[in-house]
GROMACS .gro file of C-alpha atoms in nm:
model
  283
    1MET     CA    1   0.272  -1.800  -0.265
    2SER     CA    2   0.294  -2.060  -0.013
    3VAL     CA    3   0.414  -2.050   0.304
    4ARG     CA    4   0.428  -2.414   0.425
    5GLY     CA    5   0.714  -2.490   0.539
    6VAL     CA    6   0.924  -2.147   0.490
    7SER     CA    7   0.962  -1.875   0.831
    8SER     CA    8   0.748  -1.620   0.816
    9ALA     CA    9   1.099  -1.433   0.764
   10ALA     CA   10   1.246  -1.525   0.458
   11VAL     CA   11   0.797  -1.531   0.276
   12LEU     CA   12   0.859  -1.126   0.380
   13ALA     CA   13   1.191  -1.143   0.280
   14LEU     CA   14   1.172  -1.308  -0.153
   15LEU     CA   15   0.738  -1.028  -0.164
   16LEU     CA   16   0.964  -0.750  -0.032
   17ALA     CA   17   1.097  -0.709  -0.457
   18GLY     CA   18   0.720  -0.705  -0.629
   19CYS     CA   19   0.727  -0.737  -0.953
   20GLY     CA   20   1.060  -0.673  -1.124
   21SER     CA   21   1.166  -0.402  -1.377
   22GLN     CA   22   1.015  -0.389  -1.639
   23ALA     CA   23   1.054  -0.215  -1.995
   24GLU     CA   24   0.692  -0.181  -2.144
   25VAL     CA   25   0.340  -0.301  -1.885
   26ALA     CA   26   0.139  -0.502  -2.149
   27ALA     CA   27  -0.200  -0.308  -2.246
   28PRO     CA   28  -0.503  -0.635  -2.116
   29SER     CA   29  -0.803  -0.562  -2.071
   30ALA     CA   30  -0.994  -0.268  -1.883
   31THR     CA   31  -1.234  -0.471  -1.740
   32VAL     CA   32  -1.295  -0.745  -1.454
   33PRO     CA   33  -1.603  -0.876  -1.444
   34SER     CA   34  -1.815  -0.852  -1.124
   35GLY     CA   35  -1.666  -1.087  -0.841
   36SER     CA   36  -1.327  -1.158  -0.979
   37LEU     CA   37  -0.984  -0.902  -0.916
   38PRO     CA   38  -0.793  -0.801  -1.168
   39ALA     CA   39  -0.555  -1.074  -1.297
   40ALA     CA   40  -0.164  -0.862  -1.200
   41HIS     CA   41  -0.022  -0.871  -0.941
   42ILE     CA   42  -0.212  -0.571  -0.671
   43HIS     CA   43   0.052  -0.393  -0.492
   44GLY     CA   44  -0.194  -0.182  -0.304
   45VAL     CA   45  -0.616  -0.140  -0.265
   46ALA     CA   46  -0.733   0.139  -0.077
   47VAL     CA   47  -1.047   0.394  -0.066
   48ASP     CA   48  -1.105   0.765  -0.231
   49PRO     CA   49  -1.268   0.977   0.008
   50GLN     CA   50  -1.387   1.167  -0.232
   51ASP     CA   51  -1.691   0.952  -0.356
   52GLY     CA   52  -1.557   0.566  -0.070
   53ALA     CA   53  -1.489   0.365  -0.410
   54ARG     CA   54  -1.217   0.124  -0.335
   55LEU     CA   55  -0.893   0.086  -0.580
   56LEU     CA   56  -0.645  -0.145  -0.707
   57ALA     CA   57  -0.287  -0.032  -0.801
   58THR     CA   58  -0.186  -0.345  -1.009
   59HIS     CA   59   0.059  -0.453  -1.302
   60ASP     CA   60  -0.122  -0.308  -1.497
   61GLY     CA   61  -0.320  -0.032  -1.411
   62LEU     CA   62  -0.548   0.113  -1.114
   63PHE     CA   63  -0.906  -0.009  -1.174
   64ARG     CA   64  -1.220   0.101  -0.960
   65ILE     CA   65  -1.452  -0.113  -0.797
   66GLY     CA   66  -1.795  -0.071  -0.928
   67SER     CA   67  -2.102  -0.153  -0.682
   68ASP     CA   68  -2.223  -0.443  -0.915
   69GLY     CA   69  -1.887  -0.590  -0.855
   70ALA     CA   70  -1.723  -0.537  -1.108
   71SER     CA   71  -1.347  -0.338  -1.197
   72THR     CA   72  -1.313  -0.096  -1.461
   73ARG     CA   73  -0.919  -0.002  -1.503
   74VAL     CA   74  -0.985   0.408  -1.428
   75GLY     CA   75  -0.663   0.564  -1.617
   76PRO     CA   76  -0.320   0.419  -1.853
   77VAL     CA   77  -0.156   0.116  -1.775
   78ILE     CA   78   0.130   0.180  -1.525
   79ASP     CA   79   0.219  -0.090  -1.288
   80LEU     CA   80   0.201   0.095  -1.043
   81MET     CA   81   0.430  -0.004  -0.800
   82GLY     CA   82   0.379   0.197  -0.514
   83PHE     CA   83   0.026   0.372  -0.400
   84ALA     CA   84  -0.059   0.653  -0.196
   85VAL     CA   85  -0.423   0.846  -0.107
   86ALA     CA   86  -0.323   1.193  -0.054
   87GLY     CA   87  -0.661   1.381  -0.067
   88PRO     CA   88  -0.940   1.356  -0.256
   89GLY     CA   89  -0.943   1.227  -0.582
   90HIS     CA   90  -0.579   1.267  -0.487
   91PHE     CA   91  -0.339   1.042  -0.539
   92LEU     CA   92   0.072   0.978  -0.564
   93ALA     CA   93   0.280   0.650  -0.734
   94SER     CA   94   0.534   0.493  -0.825
   95GLY     CA   95   0.631   0.185  -1.121
   96HIS     CA   96   0.649   0.179  -1.502
   97PRO     CA   97   0.483   0.325  -1.768
   98GLY     CA   98   0.278   0.061  -2.038
   99ALA     CA   99   0.375   0.065  -2.416
  100GLU     CA  100   0.190   0.407  -2.525
  101VAL     CA  101   0.275   0.587  -2.159
  102ASP     CA  102   0.477   0.814  -2.240
  103LEU     CA  103   0.643   0.867  -1.912
  104PRO     CA  104   1.003   0.807  -1.811
  105GLN     CA  105   1.126   0.410  -1.722
  106PRO     CA  106   1.152   0.374  -1.418
  107VAL     CA  107   0.804   0.687  -1.343
  108GLY     CA  108   1.009   0.829  -1.013
  109LEU     CA  109   0.711   1.001  -0.801
  110ILE     CA  110   0.364   1.085  -1.008
  111GLU     CA  111   0.068   1.237  -0.945
  112SER     CA  112  -0.271   1.198  -1.027
  113THR     CA  113  -0.572   1.525  -0.900
  114ASP     CA  114  -0.849   1.432  -1.117
  115GLY     CA  115  -0.862   1.005  -0.956
  116GLY     CA  116  -0.651   0.832  -1.128
  117GLN     CA  117  -0.756   0.893  -1.434
  118THR     CA  118  -0.414   1.124  -1.562
  119TRP     CA  119  -0.077   1.152  -1.400
  120GLU     CA  120   0.198   1.424  -1.431
  121ALA     CA  121   0.550   1.358  -1.305
  122LEU     CA  122   0.657   1.559  -0.996
  123SER     CA  123   1.038   1.454  -0.955
  124ARG     CA  124   1.285   1.161  -0.963
  125GLN     CA  125   1.143   0.991  -1.346
  126GLY     CA  126   1.380   0.739  -1.456
  127THR     CA  127   1.585   0.723  -1.097
  128SER     CA  128   1.334   0.595  -0.837
  129ASP     CA  129   1.135   0.299  -0.814
  130PHE     CA  130   0.890   0.403  -0.518
  131HIS     CA  131   0.822  -0.019  -0.400
  132ALA     CA  132   0.722   0.143  -0.040
  133LEU     CA  133   0.544   0.473  -0.040
  134THR     CA  134   0.308   0.633   0.261
  135THR     CA  135   0.195   1.061   0.233
  136SER     CA  136   0.060   1.224   0.531
  137GLU     CA  137  -0.016   1.581   0.619
  138SER     CA  138   0.353   1.645   0.629
  139GLY     CA  139   0.487   1.520   0.298
  140VAL     CA  140   0.607   1.204   0.204
  141LEU     CA  141   0.821   0.904   0.279
  142ALA     CA  142   0.961   0.699   0.026
  143TYR     CA  143   1.161   0.349  -0.018
  144ASP     CA  144   1.375   0.298  -0.337
  145GLY     CA  145   1.637   0.095  -0.271
  146GLY     CA  146   1.731   0.423   0.036
  147LEU     CA  147   1.423   0.563   0.240
  148MET     CA  148   1.377   0.915   0.187
  149ARG     CA  149   1.188   1.232   0.252
  150SER     CA  150   1.087   1.525   0.095
  151THR     CA  151   0.703   1.799   0.199
  152ASP     CA  152   0.618   1.881  -0.135
  153GLY     CA  153   0.706   1.556  -0.321
  154GLN     CA  154   1.020   1.718  -0.578
  155THR     CA  155   1.310   1.793  -0.310
  156TRP     CA  156   1.423   1.483  -0.063
  157GLU     CA  157   1.610   1.464   0.202
  158PRO     CA  158   1.771   1.083   0.256
  159LEU     CA  159   1.733   0.944   0.557
  160GLU     CA  160   1.877   0.624   0.725
  161ILE     CA  161   1.675   0.231   0.843
  162PRO     CA  162   1.757  -0.014   0.965
  163ALA     CA  163   1.644  -0.273   0.697
  164PRO     CA  164   1.416  -0.291   0.298
  165PRO     CA  165   1.100  -0.193   0.429
  166ALA     CA  166   0.782  -0.381   0.287
  167THR     CA  167   0.521  -0.149   0.411
  168LEU     CA  168   0.518   0.253   0.550
  169ALA     CA  169   0.265   0.372   0.777
  170ALA     CA  170   0.289   0.707   0.865
  171SER     CA  171   0.071   0.881   1.086
  172PRO     CA  172  -0.220   1.085   0.952
  173ASP     CA  173   0.035   1.441   1.046
  174GLY     CA  174   0.384   1.195   0.957
  175SER     CA  175   0.493   1.241   1.277
  176GLN     CA  176   0.454   0.827   1.326
  177VAL     CA  177   0.613   0.604   1.084
  178LEU     CA  178   0.583   0.228   1.072
  179ALA     CA  179   0.772  -0.053   0.818
  180THR     CA  180   0.739  -0.393   0.751
  181THR     CA  181   1.039  -0.581   0.747
  182PRO     CA  182   1.191  -0.963   0.762
  183GLN     CA  183   1.358  -0.861   1.065
  184GLY     CA  184   1.095  -0.729   1.215
  185LEU     CA  185   0.812  -0.447   1.284
  186LEU     CA  186   1.014  -0.070   1.321
  187ARG     CA  187   0.893   0.246   1.415
  188SER     CA  188   0.938   0.617   1.475
  189THR     CA  189   0.833   0.908   1.589
  190ASP     CA  190   1.046   1.171   1.424
  191ALA     CA  191   0.874   1.116   1.081
  192GLY     CA  192   1.160   0.896   0.975
  193THR     CA  193   1.457   1.021   1.072
  194SER     CA  194   1.536   0.740   1.329
  195TRP     CA  195   1.413   0.373   1.381
  196SER     CA  196   1.348   0.182   1.626
  197PRO     CA  197   1.194  -0.165   1.677
  198VAL     CA  198   0.845  -0.219   1.877
  199GLU     CA  199   0.935  -0.464   2.103
  200GLY     CA  200   0.658  -0.764   2.081
  201ALA     CA  201   0.508  -0.689   1.766
  202PRO     CA  202   0.372  -1.001   1.500
  203LEU     CA  203   0.616  -1.020   1.187
  204LEU     CA  204   0.340  -0.855   0.943
  205GLN     CA  205   0.408  -0.841   0.556
  206VAL     CA  206   0.201  -0.563   0.519
  207VAL     CA  207   0.024  -0.244   0.703
  208ASP     CA  208  -0.157   0.063   0.762
  209TRP     CA  209  -0.249   0.323   1.002
  210THR     CA  210  -0.652   0.518   0.990
  211ASP     CA  211  -0.662   0.825   0.799
  212ARG     CA  212  -0.733   0.961   1.146
  213GLY     CA  213  -0.662   0.843   1.512
  214SER     CA  214  -0.374   0.637   1.609
  215ASP     CA  215  -0.581   0.275   1.468
  216VAL     CA  216  -0.336   0.038   1.236
  217VAL     CA  217  -0.356  -0.277   1.072
  218GLY     CA  218  -0.138  -0.500   0.895
  219VAL     CA  219  -0.143  -0.857   0.809
  220ASP     CA  220   0.150  -1.089   0.848
  221PRO     CA  221   0.284  -1.367   0.588
  222ALA     CA  222   0.055  -1.629   0.688
  223GLY     CA  223  -0.276  -1.454   0.642
  224GLN     CA  224  -0.319  -1.358   1.044
  225VAL     CA  225  -0.481  -1.043   1.082
  226TRP     CA  226  -0.352  -0.830   1.378
  227ARG     CA  227  -0.540  -0.485   1.495
  228SER     CA  228  -0.359  -0.219   1.738
  229ALA     CA  229  -0.538   0.065   1.908
  230ASP     CA  230  -0.214   0.272   2.022
  231SER     CA  231  -0.030   0.351   1.747
  232GLY     CA  232   0.158   0.013   1.652
  233ALA     CA  233   0.254  -0.033   2.054
  234THR     CA  234   0.081  -0.353   2.129
  235TRP     CA  235  -0.057  -0.586   1.874
  236GLU     CA  236  -0.483  -0.773   1.925
  237GLN     CA  237  -0.423  -1.102   1.694
  238GLY     CA  238  -0.787  -1.075   1.470
  239MET     CA  239  -0.900  -1.301   1.181
  240ALA     CA  240  -0.733  -1.507   0.997
  241LEU     CA  241  -0.725  -1.535   0.677
  242ASP     CA  242  -0.542  -1.782   0.539
  243SER     CA  243  -0.366  -1.651   0.235
  244ALA     CA  244  -0.077  -1.430   0.229
  245PRO     CA  245  -0.132  -1.078   0.138
  246GLN     CA  246  -0.073  -0.840  -0.170
  247ALA     CA  247  -0.187  -0.501  -0.008
  248VAL     CA  248  -0.426  -0.371   0.312
  249SER     CA  249  -0.624  -0.046   0.360
  250VAL     CA  250  -0.777   0.142   0.724
  251THR     CA  251  -0.991   0.366   0.694
  252ALA     CA  252  -1.144   0.554   0.934
  253THR     CA  253  -1.549   0.490   1.022
  254ASP     CA  254  -1.846   0.561   1.259
  255GLU     CA  255  -1.875   0.177   1.269
  256GLY     CA  256  -1.619   0.137   1.403
  257GLY     CA  257  -1.335   0.138   1.058
  258GLN     CA  258  -1.282  -0.048   0.705
  259VAL     CA  259  -1.016  -0.253   0.616
  260LEU     CA  260  -0.969  -0.403   0.335
  261VAL     CA  261  -0.700  -0.692   0.267
  262VAL     CA  262  -0.582  -0.818  -0.053
  263THR     CA  263  -0.468  -1.205  -0.068
  264THR     CA  264  -0.353  -1.449  -0.297
  265ALA     CA  265  -0.706  -1.572  -0.306
  266ALA     CA  266  -0.957  -1.301  -0.272
  267LEU     CA  267  -1.061  -0.948  -0.197
  268LEU     CA  268  -1.172  -0.904   0.190
  269GLU     CA  269  -1.345  -0.614   0.382
  270SER     CA  270  -1.414  -0.524   0.745
  271ARG     CA  271  -1.619  -0.255   0.886
  272ASP     CA  272  -1.547  -0.336   1.192
  273GLY     CA  273  -1.147  -0.297   1.249
  274GLY     CA  274  -1.062  -0.562   1.177
  275ARG     CA  275  -1.241  -0.808   1.348
  276THR     CA  276  -1.517  -0.969   1.023
  277PHE     CA  277  -1.439  -0.968   0.748
  278ASP     CA  278  -1.666  -1.103   0.356
  279VAL     CA  279  -1.540  -1.170   0.053
  280VAL     CA  280  -1.561  -0.824  -0.217
  281LEU     CA  281  -1.322  -1.023  -0.506
  282GLU     CA  282  -1.186  -1.365  -0.585
  283HIS     CA  283  -0.888  -1.491  -0.831
   0.00000   0.00000   0.00000
């Protein structure tokens, strides 16, 4: 989607909807050639702490990128609208089942403890399609038209948020949360109970919190990368990617942080905390 001639806030509002609900997802090819992104829309990107593998949560299921640059679907075809890594080989997700997947529509909150090979229903099956989903040591925070919080993934507490979030990103302990919205970046310092705007923050489309520490990386609708070292309070402009983002992931490393950004054109990777990027896969 081009952002030319349209305000950043308008673009973000349009992209909040993501892919629409669907009764079935067709089963496409399970392998994507080396150097190419899956053709389906990508809702999430992450790193599996179990082996460092890069993951793509897509309209056609979960894909794992091999060392040869080829992407292979792991597990069933599920439109993974929301996706979060809870631990090594341990994932949470939400969305819509494929044609041959025995899950309700929508799937509610589902869980995999074998790297995405199989998924089990946790809660809210047939009720919730969480487009925004984040997890931390304290539990899960998710949005399905309303903000909800759970400590165990099964019982939920409704919360209030001033504007619908495109993405949610929680600190490792879950006490702080960032939400990207068409009205601007929101921050909570009480695990999502209350929210306030971050004064002076850029209008971000996607944001992610490192798995340890206070580093945060976000990308605005035009593809401009922004970095924060103080939990999102202040921001430093980084590299311009020149393409609208679909997802971002931040993982702490000894070299300064691994940042993955999926745009409408490519999957890009940074090994220096988001200062510079290299192309990994392209459309």
